PDB file of C-alpha atoms and ligand atoms in Angstrom:
ATOM      1  CA  UNK A  75     -15.019 -21.303  13.295  1.00 74.00           C
ATOM      2  CA  UNK A  76     -11.946 -21.611  11.106  1.00 90.00           C
ATOM      3  CA  UNK A  77      -8.734 -20.292  12.611  1.00 96.00           C
ATOM      4  CA  UNK A  78      -7.234 -17.191  11.016  1.00 98.00           C
ATOM      5  CA  UNK A  79      -3.703 -15.919  11.614  1.00 98.00           C
ATOM      6  CA  UNK A  80      -3.484 -12.155  12.089  1.00 98.00           C
ATOM      7  CA  UNK A  81      -0.403 -10.371  10.764  1.00 98.00           C
ATOM      8  CA  UNK A  82       0.621  -6.808  11.648  1.00 98.00           C
ATOM      9  CA  UNK A  83       2.339  -4.887   8.846  1.00 97.00           C
ATOM     10  CA  UNK A  84       3.404  -1.256   8.628  1.00 97.00           C
ATOM     11  CA  UNK A  85       0.565   0.961   7.377  1.00 95.00           C
ATOM     12  CA  UNK A  86       2.729   3.240   5.294  1.00 93.00           C
ATOM     13  CA  UNK A  87       6.464   3.675   5.284  1.00 95.00           C
ATOM     14  CA  UNK A  88       9.690   2.006   4.317  1.00 95.00           C
ATOM     15  CA  UNK A  89       8.571  -1.497   5.275  1.00 97.00           C
ATOM     16  CA  UNK A  90       5.040  -1.508   3.858  1.00 96.00           C
ATOM     17  CA  UNK A  91       5.542  -2.223   0.206  1.00 96.00           C
ATOM     18  CA  UNK A  92       8.179  -4.939   0.581  1.00 97.00           C
ATOM     19  CA  UNK A  93       6.163  -6.619   3.351  1.00 97.00           C
ATOM     20  CA  UNK A  94       3.053  -6.802   1.163  1.00 97.00           C
ATOM     21  CA  UNK A  95       5.086  -7.824  -1.906  1.00 96.00           C
ATOM     22  CA  UNK A  96       6.517 -10.772   0.016  1.00 97.00           C
ATOM     23  CA  UNK A  97       3.048 -11.934   1.018  1.00 97.00           C
ATOM     24  CA  UNK A  98       1.820 -11.526  -2.566  1.00 97.00           C
ATOM     25  CA  UNK A  99       4.767 -13.574  -3.844  1.00 96.00           C
ATOM     26  CA  UNK A 100       3.609 -16.294  -1.464  1.00 97.00           C
ATOM     27  CA  UNK A 101       0.514 -16.517  -3.666  1.00 96.00           C
ATOM     28  CA  UNK A 102      -1.742 -14.841  -1.085  1.00 97.00           C
ATOM     29  CA  UNK A 103      -4.335 -12.441  -2.510  1.00 96.00           C
ATOM     30  CA  UNK A 104      -5.765  -9.509  -0.560  1.00 95.00           C
ATOM     31  CA  UNK A 105      -6.805  -5.896  -1.011  1.00 90.00           C
ATOM     32  CA  UNK A 106      -5.204  -3.123   0.964  1.00 81.00           C
ATOM     33  CA  UNK A 107      -6.798  -0.100  -0.657  1.00 71.00           C
ATOM     34  CA  UNK A 108      -8.501   2.855   0.967  1.00 73.00           C
ATOM     35  CA  UNK A 109      -6.225   3.257   3.976  1.00 81.00           C
ATOM     36  CA  UNK A 110      -8.105   0.533   5.822  1.00 86.00           C
ATOM     37  CA  UNK A 111      -6.967  -0.637   9.253  1.00 92.00           C
ATOM     38  CA  UNK A 112      -7.759  -4.281   8.496  1.00 94.00           C
ATOM     39  CA  UNK A 113      -8.098  -6.586   5.523  1.00 95.00           C
ATOM     40  CA  UNK A 114      -8.554 -10.319   4.947  1.00 96.00           C
ATOM     41  CA  UNK A 115      -6.745 -12.550   2.503  1.00 97.00           C
ATOM     42  CA  UNK A 116      -8.990 -14.180  -0.083  1.00 96.00           C
ATOM     43  CA  UNK A 117      -7.238 -17.521  -0.478  1.00 96.00           C
ATOM     44  CA  UNK A 118      -5.279 -18.105   2.756  1.00 97.00           C
ATOM     45  CA  UNK A 119      -6.328 -17.919   6.456  1.00 98.00           C
ATOM     46  CA  UNK A 120      -4.559 -14.600   7.024  1.00 98.00           C
ATOM     47  CA  UNK A 121      -5.907 -11.273   8.237  1.00 97.00           C
ATOM     48  CA  UNK A 122      -3.955  -7.997   8.068  1.00 97.00           C
ATOM     49  CA  UNK A 123      -3.663  -5.279  10.655  1.00 97.00           C
ATOM     50  CA  UNK A 124      -2.051  -2.090   9.296  1.00 97.00           C
ATOM     51  CA  UNK A 125      -0.156  -0.230  12.044  1.00 96.00           C
ATOM     52  CA  UNK A 126       2.671   2.198  12.762  1.00 96.00           C
ATOM     53  CA  UNK A 127       5.880   0.212  12.940  1.00 96.00           C
ATOM     54  CA  UNK A 128       6.533   1.379  16.531  1.00 95.00           C
ATOM     55  CA  UNK A 129       3.378  -0.407  17.661  1.00 97.00           C
ATOM     56  CA  UNK A 130       4.013  -3.758  15.968  1.00 98.00           C
ATOM     57  CA  UNK A 131       6.245  -5.452  18.617  1.00 98.00           C
ATOM     58  CA  UNK A 132       3.791  -4.525  21.391  1.00 98.00           C
ATOM     59  CA  UNK A 133       0.693  -5.675  19.501  1.00 98.00           C
ATOM     60  CA  UNK A 134       2.333  -9.018  18.718  1.00 98.00           C
ATOM     61  CA  UNK A 135       3.523  -9.442  22.325  1.00 98.00           C
ATOM     62  CA  UNK A 136      -0.023  -8.749  23.593  1.00 98.00           C
ATOM     63  CA  UNK A 137      -1.574 -11.147  21.077  1.00 98.00           C
ATOM     64  CA  UNK A 138      -3.640  -8.456  19.311  1.00 98.00           C
ATOM     65  CA  UNK A 139      -1.702  -9.654  16.262  1.00 98.00           C
ATOM     66  CA  UNK A 140      -0.257 -13.182  16.050  1.00 98.00           C
ATOM     67  CA  UNK A 141       2.707 -12.322  13.869  1.00 98.00           C
ATOM     68  CA  UNK A 142       4.205  -9.144  12.419  1.00 98.00           C
ATOM     69  CA  UNK A 143       6.794  -7.753  10.053  1.00 98.00           C
ATOM     70  CA  UNK A 144       8.979  -5.086  11.635  1.00 98.00           C
ATOM     71  CA  UNK A 145      12.491  -3.626  11.460  1.00 98.00           C
ATOM     72  CA  UNK A 146      14.896  -5.385  13.803  1.00 98.00           C
ATOM     73  CA  UNK A 147      15.772  -1.928  15.158  1.00 97.00           C
ATOM     74  CA  UNK A 148      12.189  -1.445  16.429  1.00 97.00           C
ATOM     75  CA  UNK A 149      12.064  -5.016  17.692  1.00 98.00           C
ATOM     76  CA  UNK A 150      15.220  -4.668  19.795  1.00 98.00           C
ATOM     77  CA  UNK A 151      14.392  -1.124  20.918  1.00 97.00           C
ATOM     78  CA  UNK A 152      10.921  -1.981  22.191  1.00 96.00           C
ATOM     79  CA  UNK A 153      12.202  -4.967  24.237  1.00 96.00           C
ATOM     80  CA  UNK A 154       8.902  -6.817  23.898  1.00 97.00           C
ATOM     81  CA  UNK A 155       8.568 -10.502  24.563  1.00 97.00           C
ATOM     82  CA  UNK A 156       8.111 -11.904  21.035  1.00 98.00           C
ATOM     83  CA  UNK A 157      10.039 -14.479  18.997  1.00 98.00           C
ATOM     84  CA  UNK A 158      12.092 -13.621  15.957  1.00 98.00           C
ATOM     85  CA  UNK A 159      10.916 -16.229  13.453  1.00 98.00           C
ATOM     86  CA  UNK A 160      12.718 -15.241  10.280  1.00 98.00           C
ATOM     87  CA  UNK A 161      15.018 -12.611   8.833  1.00 97.00           C
ATOM     88  CA  UNK A 162      13.487 -11.267   5.646  1.00 97.00           C
ATOM     89  CA  UNK A 163      16.438  -9.536   3.975  1.00 95.00           C
ATOM     90  CA  UNK A 164      14.739  -6.280   2.951  1.00 96.00           C
ATOM     91  CA  UNK A 165      14.656  -2.748   4.461  1.00 95.00           C
ATOM     92  CA  UNK A 166      18.292  -3.085   5.413  1.00 94.00           C
ATOM     93  CA  UNK A 167      19.682  -0.105   7.278  1.00 94.00           C
ATOM     94  CA  UNK A 168      22.028   0.730  10.118  1.00 96.00           C
ATOM     95  CA  UNK A 169      21.796   2.686  13.333  1.00 97.00           C
ATOM     96  CA  UNK A 170      24.775   5.013  13.576  1.00 97.00           C
ATOM     97  CA  UNK A 171      26.312   7.725  15.694  1.00 98.00           C
ATOM     98  CA  UNK A 172      26.953  10.998  13.862  1.00 97.00           C
ATOM     99  CA  UNK A 173      28.661  14.220  14.862  1.00 97.00           C
ATOM    100  CA  UNK A 174      29.021  17.679  13.240  1.00 97.00           C
ATOM    101  CA  UNK A 175      31.189  17.473  10.112  1.00 96.00           C
ATOM    102  CA  UNK A 176      33.640  20.053  11.400  1.00 95.00           C
ATOM    103  CA  UNK A 177      34.580  18.057  14.503  1.00 95.00           C
ATOM    104  CA  UNK A 178      37.547  15.734  14.688  1.00 96.00           C
ATOM    105  CA  UNK A 179      36.662  12.188  15.525  1.00 96.00           C
ATOM    106  CA  UNK A 180      39.142  10.246  17.613  1.00 95.00           C
ATOM    107  CA  UNK A 181      37.020   7.331  18.728  1.00 96.00           C
ATOM    108  CA  UNK A 182      34.172   6.601  21.103  1.00 96.00           C
ATOM    109  CA  UNK A 183      35.750   8.724  23.813  1.00 96.00           C
ATOM    110  CA  UNK A 184      34.514  11.734  21.789  1.00 95.00           C
ATOM    111  CA  UNK A 185      31.052  10.947  23.196  1.00 97.00           C
ATOM    112  CA  UNK A 186      32.106  10.998  26.877  1.00 97.00           C
ATOM    113  CA  UNK A 187      29.855  13.453  28.788  1.00 97.00           C
ATOM    114  CA  UNK A 188      28.227  14.588  25.529  1.00 97.00           C
ATOM    115  CA  UNK A 189      24.504  14.688  24.794  1.00 98.00           C
ATOM    116  CA  UNK A 190      23.167  12.416  22.065  1.00 98.00           C
ATOM    117  CA  UNK A 191      19.708  12.784  20.513  1.00 98.00           C
ATOM    118  CA  UNK A 192      18.016   9.578  19.364  1.00 98.00           C
ATOM    119  CA  UNK A 193      14.731   7.721  18.885  1.00 97.00           C
ATOM    120  CA  UNK A 194      16.508   4.543  20.026  1.00 98.00           C
ATOM    121  CA  UNK A 195      17.384   5.192  23.693  1.00 98.00           C
ATOM    122  CA  UNK A 196      17.493   1.523  24.696  1.00 98.00           C
ATOM    123  CA  UNK A 197      19.774   0.328  21.901  1.00 98.00           C
ATOM    124  CA  UNK A 198      22.008   3.367  22.419  1.00 98.00           C
ATOM    125  CA  UNK A 199      22.131   2.964  26.215  1.00 98.00           C
ATOM    126  CA  UNK A 200      23.169  -0.674  25.985  1.00 97.00           C
ATOM    127  CA  UNK A 201      25.817   0.137  23.368  1.00 98.00           C
ATOM    128  CA  UNK A 202      27.292   2.938  25.511  1.00 98.00           C
ATOM    129  CA  UNK A 203      27.235   0.773  28.598  1.00 97.00           C
ATOM    130  CA  UNK A 204      29.024  -2.051  26.796  1.00 97.00           C
ATOM    131  CA  UNK A 205      31.673   0.408  25.594  1.00 97.00           C
ATOM    132  CA  UNK A 206      32.001   2.049  29.020  1.00 97.00           C
ATOM    133  CA  UNK A 207      31.018   5.519  27.786  1.00 97.00           C
ATOM    134  CA  UNK A 208      28.897   7.858  29.916  1.00 97.00           C
ATOM    135  CA  UNK A 209      26.766  10.215  27.835  1.00 97.00           C
ATOM    136  CA  UNK A 210      23.403  11.953  28.120  1.00 97.00           C
ATOM    137  CA  UNK A 211      20.699  10.396  25.983  1.00 98.00           C
ATOM    138  CA  UNK A 212      17.975  12.773  24.724  1.00 97.00           C
ATOM    139  CA  UNK A 213      15.020  10.822  23.450  1.00 97.00           C
ATOM    140  CA  UNK A 214      13.199  12.528  20.579  1.00 95.00           C
ATOM    141  CA  UNK A 215      10.704  10.912  18.273  1.00 92.00           C
ATOM    142  CA  UNK A 216      11.509  12.398  14.879  1.00 88.00           C
ATOM    143  CA  UNK A 217      13.805  14.742  12.890  1.00 91.00           C
ATOM    144  CA  UNK A 218      16.706  13.637  15.039  1.00 95.00           C
ATOM    145  CA  UNK A 219      19.231  14.902  12.490  1.00 94.00           C
ATOM    146  CA  UNK A 220      18.418  18.560  13.171  1.00 94.00           C
ATOM    147  CA  UNK A 221      19.182  18.285  16.918  1.00 95.00           C
ATOM    148  CA  UNK A 222      22.869  19.367  16.790  1.00 94.00           C
ATOM    149  CA  UNK A 223      22.077  22.285  14.431  1.00 93.00           C
ATOM    150  CA  UNK A 224      19.521  23.765  16.833  1.00 94.00           C
ATOM    151  CA  UNK A 225      21.682  23.209  19.891  1.00 94.00           C
ATOM    152  CA  UNK A 226      19.596  20.385  21.364  1.00 95.00           C
ATOM    153  CA  UNK A 227      22.404  17.836  21.433  1.00 97.00           C
ATOM    154  CA  UNK A 228      26.088  17.406  20.565  1.00 97.00           C
ATOM    155  CA  UNK A 229      25.567  14.303  18.448  1.00 97.00           C
ATOM    156  CA  UNK A 230      22.868  11.978  17.176  1.00 97.00           C
ATOM    157  CA  UNK A 231      22.199   8.284  16.896  1.00 98.00           C
ATOM    158  CA  UNK A 232      19.847   7.533  14.015  1.00 96.00           C
ATOM    159  CA  UNK A 233      18.979   5.245  11.090  1.00 95.00           C
ATOM    160  CA  UNK A 234      21.264   5.728   8.105  1.00 90.00           C
ATOM    161  CA  UNK A 235      21.039   4.167   4.679  1.00 78.00           C
ATOM    162  CA  UNK A 236      22.824   6.376   2.154  1.00 79.00           C
ATOM    163  CA  UNK A 237      24.048   9.074   4.546  1.00 80.00           C
ATOM    164  CA  UNK A 238      22.673  11.924   2.424  1.00 87.00           C
ATOM    165  CA  UNK A 239      20.305  13.164   5.170  1.00 87.00           C
ATOM    166  CA  UNK A 240      23.277  13.415   7.504  1.00 92.00           C
ATOM    167  CA  UNK A 241      25.311  15.379   4.968  1.00 92.00           C
ATOM    168  CA  UNK A 242      22.563  17.908   4.284  1.00 93.00           C
ATOM    169  CA  UNK A 243      22.372  18.516   8.022  1.00 93.00           C
ATOM    170  CA  UNK A 244      26.116  19.065   8.380  1.00 95.00           C
ATOM    171  CA  UNK A 245      26.771  15.741  10.093  1.00 96.00           C
ATOM    172  CA  UNK A 246      29.083  12.797   9.498  1.00 96.00           C
ATOM    173  CA  UNK A 247      28.604   9.155  10.407  1.00 96.00           C
ATOM    174  CA  UNK A 248      31.342   7.948  12.764  1.00 97.00           C
ATOM    175  CA  UNK A 249      30.180   4.626  14.282  1.00 97.00           C
ATOM    176  CA  UNK A 250      27.690   1.947  13.271  1.00 97.00           C
ATOM    177  CA  UNK A 251      26.099   0.598  16.440  1.00 98.00           C
ATOM    178  CA  UNK A 252      23.402  -1.740  15.045  1.00 97.00           C
ATOM    179  CA  UNK A 253      22.583  -3.378  11.700  1.00 97.00           C
ATOM    180  CA  UNK A 254      18.950  -3.976  10.874  1.00 96.00           C
ATOM    181  CA  UNK A 255      16.697  -5.692   8.353  1.00 97.00           C
ATOM    182  CA  UNK A 256      13.012  -6.558   8.282  1.00 98.00           C
ATOM    183  CA  UNK A 257      12.137  -9.578  10.441  1.00 98.00           C
ATOM    184  CA  UNK A 258       9.080 -11.753  10.950  1.00 98.00           C
ATOM    185  CA  UNK A 259       8.096 -11.937  14.624  1.00 98.00           C
ATOM    186  CA  UNK A 260       5.501 -14.070  16.378  1.00 98.00           C
ATOM    187  CA  UNK A 261       3.582 -14.127  19.618  1.00 98.00           C
ATOM    188  CA  UNK A 262       5.103 -16.625  22.063  1.00 98.00           C
ATOM    189  CA  UNK A 263       1.892 -18.471  22.853  1.00 97.00           C
ATOM    190  CA  UNK A 264       0.268 -19.203  19.494  1.00 98.00           C
ATOM    191  CA  UNK A 265      -2.330 -21.975  19.500  1.00 98.00           C
ATOM    192  CA  UNK A 266      -1.397 -25.201  17.661  1.00 98.00           C
ATOM    193  CA  UNK A 267      -3.883 -24.241  14.899  1.00 98.00           C
ATOM    194  CA  UNK A 268      -2.254 -20.830  14.421  1.00 98.00           C
ATOM    195  CA  UNK A 269       1.203 -22.400  14.524  1.00 98.00           C
ATOM    196  CA  UNK A 270       0.144 -24.697  11.712  1.00 98.00           C
ATOM    197  CA  UNK A 271      -0.894 -21.703   9.550  1.00 98.00           C
ATOM    198  CA  UNK A 272       2.394 -19.979  10.406  1.00 98.00           C
ATOM    199  CA  UNK A 273       4.273 -23.113   9.302  1.00 98.00           C
ATOM    200  CA  UNK A 274       2.479 -23.061   5.950  1.00 98.00           C
ATOM    201  CA  UNK A 275       3.287 -19.380   5.524  1.00 98.00           C
ATOM    202  CA  UNK A 276       6.965 -19.977   6.391  1.00 98.00           C
ATOM    203  CA  UNK A 277       7.124 -22.822   3.874  1.00 97.00           C
ATOM    204  CA  UNK A 278       5.986 -20.398   1.186  1.00 97.00           C
ATOM    205  CA  UNK A 279       8.357 -17.634   2.333  1.00 97.00           C
ATOM    206  CA  UNK A 280      11.272 -20.104   2.186  1.00 96.00           C
ATOM    207  CA  UNK A 281      10.293 -21.062  -1.369  1.00 96.00           C
ATOM    208  CA  UNK A 282      10.101 -17.403  -2.426  1.00 96.00           C
ATOM    209  CA  UNK A 283      13.454 -16.568  -0.794  1.00 94.00           C
ATOM    210  CA  UNK A 284      15.190 -19.616  -2.254  1.00 93.00           C
ATOM    211  CA  UNK A 285      13.741 -18.756  -5.672  1.00 93.00           C
ATOM    212  CA  UNK A 286      15.042 -15.205  -5.581  1.00 91.00           C
ATOM    213  CA  UNK A 287      18.474 -16.344  -4.341  1.00 91.00           C
ATOM    214  CA  UNK A 288      18.896 -18.802  -7.204  1.00 92.00           C
ATOM    215  CA  UNK A 289      18.853 -18.812 -11.004  1.00 92.00           C
ATOM    216  CA  UNK A 290      18.053 -21.514 -13.494  1.00 94.00           C
ATOM    217  CA  UNK A 291      20.900 -21.980 -15.953  1.00 94.00           C
ATOM    218  CA  UNK A 292      20.843 -23.693 -19.374  1.00 95.00           C
ATOM    219  CA  UNK A 293      23.907 -24.105 -21.559  1.00 96.00           C
ATOM    220  CA  UNK A 294      25.304 -26.105 -24.455  1.00 97.00           C
ATOM    221  CA  UNK A 295      28.518 -28.102 -24.124  1.00 96.00           C
ATOM    222  CA  UNK A 296      30.624 -30.376 -26.324  1.00 96.00           C
ATOM    223  CA  UNK A 297      30.393 -33.916 -24.949  1.00 96.00           C
ATOM    224  CA  UNK A 298      34.141 -34.176 -24.332  1.00 96.00           C
ATOM    225  CA  UNK A 299      33.854 -31.250 -21.863  1.00 95.00           C
ATOM    226  CA  UNK A 300      30.769 -32.568 -20.028  1.00 93.00           C
ATOM    227  CA  UNK A 301      32.580 -33.889 -16.953  1.00 92.00           C
ATOM    228  CA  UNK A 302      34.447 -30.641 -16.350  1.00 93.00           C
ATOM    229  CA  UNK A 303      31.332 -28.505 -16.878  1.00 94.00           C
ATOM    230  CA  UNK A 304      29.177 -30.724 -14.668  1.00 92.00           C
ATOM    231  CA  UNK A 305      31.767 -30.424 -11.887  1.00 91.00           C
ATOM    232  CA  UNK A 306      31.203 -26.646 -11.991  1.00 90.00           C
ATOM    233  CA  UNK A 307      27.398 -27.026 -11.689  1.00 88.00           C
ATOM    234  CA  UNK A 308      26.179 -28.761  -8.540  1.00 73.00           C
ATOM    235  CA  UNK A 309      22.427 -28.325  -9.210  1.00 69.00           C
ATOM    236  CA  UNK A 310      19.708 -29.260  -6.704  1.00 69.00           C
ATOM    237  CA  UNK A 311      20.622 -32.950  -6.985  1.00 76.00           C
ATOM    238  CA  UNK A 312      22.804 -32.998 -10.060  1.00 83.00           C
ATOM    239  CA  UNK A 313      22.504 -31.244 -13.429  1.00 90.00           C
ATOM    240  CA  UNK A 314      20.148 -32.478 -16.146  1.00 93.00           C
ATOM    241  CA  UNK A 315      21.985 -33.471 -19.342  1.00 94.00           C
ATOM    242  CA  UNK A 316      20.028 -33.763 -22.608  1.00 96.00           C
ATOM    243  CA  UNK A 317      21.424 -34.584 -26.057  1.00 96.00           C
ATOM    244  CA  UNK A 318      21.267 -31.806 -28.673  1.00 95.00           C
ATOM    245  CA  UNK A 319      20.161 -32.572 -32.251  1.00 96.00           C
ATOM    246  CA  UNK A 320      23.759 -31.812 -33.305  1.00 94.00           C
ATOM    247  CA  UNK A 321      25.898 -34.892 -32.686  1.00 95.00           C
ATOM    248  CA  UNK A 322      28.566 -34.567 -29.988  1.00 96.00           C
ATOM    249  CA  UNK A 323      26.787 -31.778 -28.084  1.00 97.00           C
ATOM    250  CA  UNK A 324      24.549 -31.697 -24.996  1.00 97.00           C
ATOM    251  CA  UNK A 325      22.338 -29.219 -23.230  1.00 97.00           C
ATOM    252  CA  UNK A 326      22.927 -28.938 -19.461  1.00 95.00           C
ATOM    253  CA  UNK A 327      20.320 -27.523 -17.034  1.00 95.00           C
ATOM    254  CA  UNK A 328      21.014 -26.634 -13.429  1.00 93.00           C
ATOM    255  CA  UNK A 329      20.490 -24.141 -10.603  1.00 92.00           C
ATOM    256  CA  UNK A 330      23.119 -21.715  -9.302  1.00 91.00           C
ATOM    257  CA  UNK A 331      23.005 -19.258  -6.430  1.00 90.00           C
ATOM    258  CA  UNK A 332      22.926 -15.536  -7.000  1.00 85.00           C
ATOM    259  CA  UNK A 333      26.120 -15.021  -4.920  1.00 84.00           C
ATOM    260  CA  UNK A 334      28.436 -17.157  -7.022  1.00 83.00           C
ATOM    261  CA  UNK A 335      26.704 -16.369 -10.279  1.00 83.00           C
ATOM    262  CA  UNK A 336      29.268 -14.277 -12.211  1.00 89.00           C
ATOM    263  CA  UNK A 337      32.243 -16.287 -11.031  1.00 89.00           C
ATOM    264  CA  UNK A 338      30.602 -19.528 -12.185  1.00 90.00           C
ATOM    265  CA  UNK A 339      29.673 -18.098 -15.586  1.00 92.00           C
ATOM    266  CA  UNK A 340      33.292 -17.140 -16.227  1.00 93.00           C
ATOM    267  CA  UNK A 341      34.513 -20.630 -15.337  1.00 93.00           C
ATOM    268  CA  UNK A 342      31.821 -22.265 -17.457  1.00 94.00           C
ATOM    269  CA  UNK A 343      32.800 -20.213 -20.501  1.00 95.00           C
ATOM    270  CA  UNK A 344      36.462 -21.063 -20.001  1.00 95.00           C
ATOM    271  CA  UNK A 345      35.480 -24.737 -19.769  1.00 95.00           C
ATOM    272  CA  UNK A 346      33.804 -24.576 -23.190  1.00 95.00           C
ATOM    273  CA  UNK A 347      30.152 -23.814 -22.396  1.00 96.00           C
ATOM    274  CA  UNK A 348      28.218 -21.930 -25.083  1.00 95.00           C
ATOM    275  CA  UNK A 349      24.758 -20.396 -25.456  1.00 95.00           C
ATOM    276  CA  UNK A 350      24.370 -19.822 -21.720  1.00 94.00           C
ATOM    277  CA  UNK A 351      20.847 -18.789 -20.652  1.00 95.00           C
ATOM    278  CA  UNK A 352      20.001 -17.586 -17.155  1.00 92.00           C
ATOM    279  CA  UNK A 353      16.346 -17.673 -16.126  1.00 94.00           C
ATOM    280  CA  UNK A 354      14.770 -16.354 -12.909  1.00 94.00           C
ATOM    281  CA  UNK A 355      13.154 -18.886 -10.592  1.00 94.00           C
ATOM    282  CA  UNK A 356       9.795 -17.880  -9.152  1.00 93.00           C
ATOM    283  CA  UNK A 357       9.602 -20.461  -6.337  1.00 93.00           C
ATOM    284  CA  UNK A 358      11.997 -23.165  -5.222  1.00 92.00           C
ATOM    285  CA  UNK A 359      11.085 -25.999  -2.868  1.00 91.00           C
ATOM    286  CA  UNK A 360      14.148 -27.561  -1.287  1.00 80.00           C
TER     287      UNK A 360
HETATM  288  P1  ATP B 693       5.771   4.767  11.182  1.00 74.03           P
HETATM  289  O1  ATP B 693       4.937   5.888  10.696  1.00 74.03           O
HETATM  290  O2  ATP B 693       5.165   3.440  10.820  1.00 74.03           O
HETATM  291  O3  ATP B 693       6.141   4.863  12.627  1.00 74.03           O
HETATM  292  P2  ATP B 693       8.552   5.398  10.665  1.00 74.03           P
HETATM  293  O4  ATP B 693       8.639   6.773  10.095  1.00 74.03           O
HETATM  294  O5  ATP B 693       8.874   5.163  12.082  1.00 74.03           O
HETATM  295  O6  ATP B 693       7.100   4.807  10.308  1.00 74.03           O
HETATM  296  P3  ATP B 693      10.002   4.364   8.362  1.00 74.03           P
HETATM  297  O7  ATP B 693      10.863   5.523   8.020  1.00 74.03           O
HETATM  298  O8  ATP B 693       8.853   4.051   7.463  1.00 74.03           O
HETATM  299  O9  ATP B 693       9.506   4.426   9.879  1.00 74.03           O
HETATM  300  O10 ATP B 693      10.934   3.087   8.478  1.00 74.03           O
HETATM  301  C1  ATP B 693      10.435   1.844   8.860  1.00 74.03           C
HETATM  302  C2  ATP B 693      11.588   0.892   9.076  1.00 74.03           C
HETATM  303  O11 ATP B 693      12.279   0.708   7.840  1.00 74.03           O
HETATM  304  C3  ATP B 693      12.661   1.377  10.054  1.00 74.03           C
HETATM  305  O12 ATP B 693      12.343   1.068  11.387  1.00 74.03           O
HETATM  306  C4  ATP B 693      13.875   0.617   9.588  1.00 74.03           C
HETATM  307  O13 ATP B 693      13.857  -0.718  10.051  1.00 74.03           O
HETATM  308  C5  ATP B 693      13.676   0.590   8.079  1.00 74.03           C
HETATM  309  N1  ATP B 693      14.350   1.749   7.438  1.00 74.03           N
HETATM  310  C6  ATP B 693      14.385   3.014   7.857  1.00 74.03           C
HETATM  311  N2  ATP B 693      15.058   3.806   7.020  1.00 74.03           N
HETATM  312  C7  ATP B 693      15.460   3.017   6.027  1.00 74.03           C
HETATM  313  C8  ATP B 693      16.191   3.234   4.839  1.00 74.03           C
HETATM  314  N3  ATP B 693      16.627   4.440   4.514  1.00 74.03           N
HETATM  315  N4  ATP B 693      16.404   2.197   4.029  1.00 74.03           N
HETATM  316  C9  ATP B 693      15.947   0.981   4.332  1.00 74.03           C
HETATM  317  N5  ATP B 693      15.249   0.714   5.459  1.00 74.03           N
HETATM  318  C10 ATP B 693      15.008   1.700   6.292  1.00 74.03           C
HETATM  319 MG1   MG B 694       7.859   4.491  13.545  1.00 74.03          MG
END
């Protein structure tokens, strides 16, 4: 029988869509309609298991799933024996301590002997221990932000992205204790056949990530400025230079990273580049 790699992804929530989009961008076709628990890819040896995110580290550790996509916060909290294979760069958020808005905050000592409600008791306990703070941790599984308002705890430790949920509950963020993003995890004892499929999948993920981190750039330049302009455009090997029909001018093609994009464009314009076109790259194989 042909080997199939089984991936656990969140059934519905803040990770689901981006996880499935990434797999689709890898050219893998599948259907995930009808709230099914499982699904198979049509053109790649991959099978999906749709789960609650809390269960993903455990299922991967036990080998029920071979790999999984989960928030780093859940991965670290659950303390399961799995390997972190790749950071995926989406579903970025932070785990923060928050206290009632009206209170003065003077530093971590504010939390000494206080009670803190959280769904992340392990991450919080190791943070407090590292900082030498003794506090009571109240583990609750949801709606953590209402705990201070109903008198259940003095403070909370919860996931924050914009902070608006905190504000509507009369809280303010005072310390970030953990930064998270989606990660790809794998079982520690994958068979060589499954490892080979994982390698192929990672090759595709790398190509998708490199593609979205880079842009293809085309521009026109007078030939007497070519050297200067080329020095501003490293390219994958070096830029392509093609003559234009107009004498004394060339077209230059290259690749630039998203991070340095605007800065480079400014310099290129100052150096005499004209007619600059920026085109998205779908996949990039390094
Ligand atoms: P489940 O029903 O699967 O247990 P959940 O309610 O525990 O879902 P979600 O709110 O869907 O979890 O969040 C899933 C993950 O997405 C979190 O563990 C975290 O890594 C990330 N995340 C949470 N909130 C945000 C946010 N506001 N912005 C970006 N990422 C977030
Ligand atoms: Mg959950």
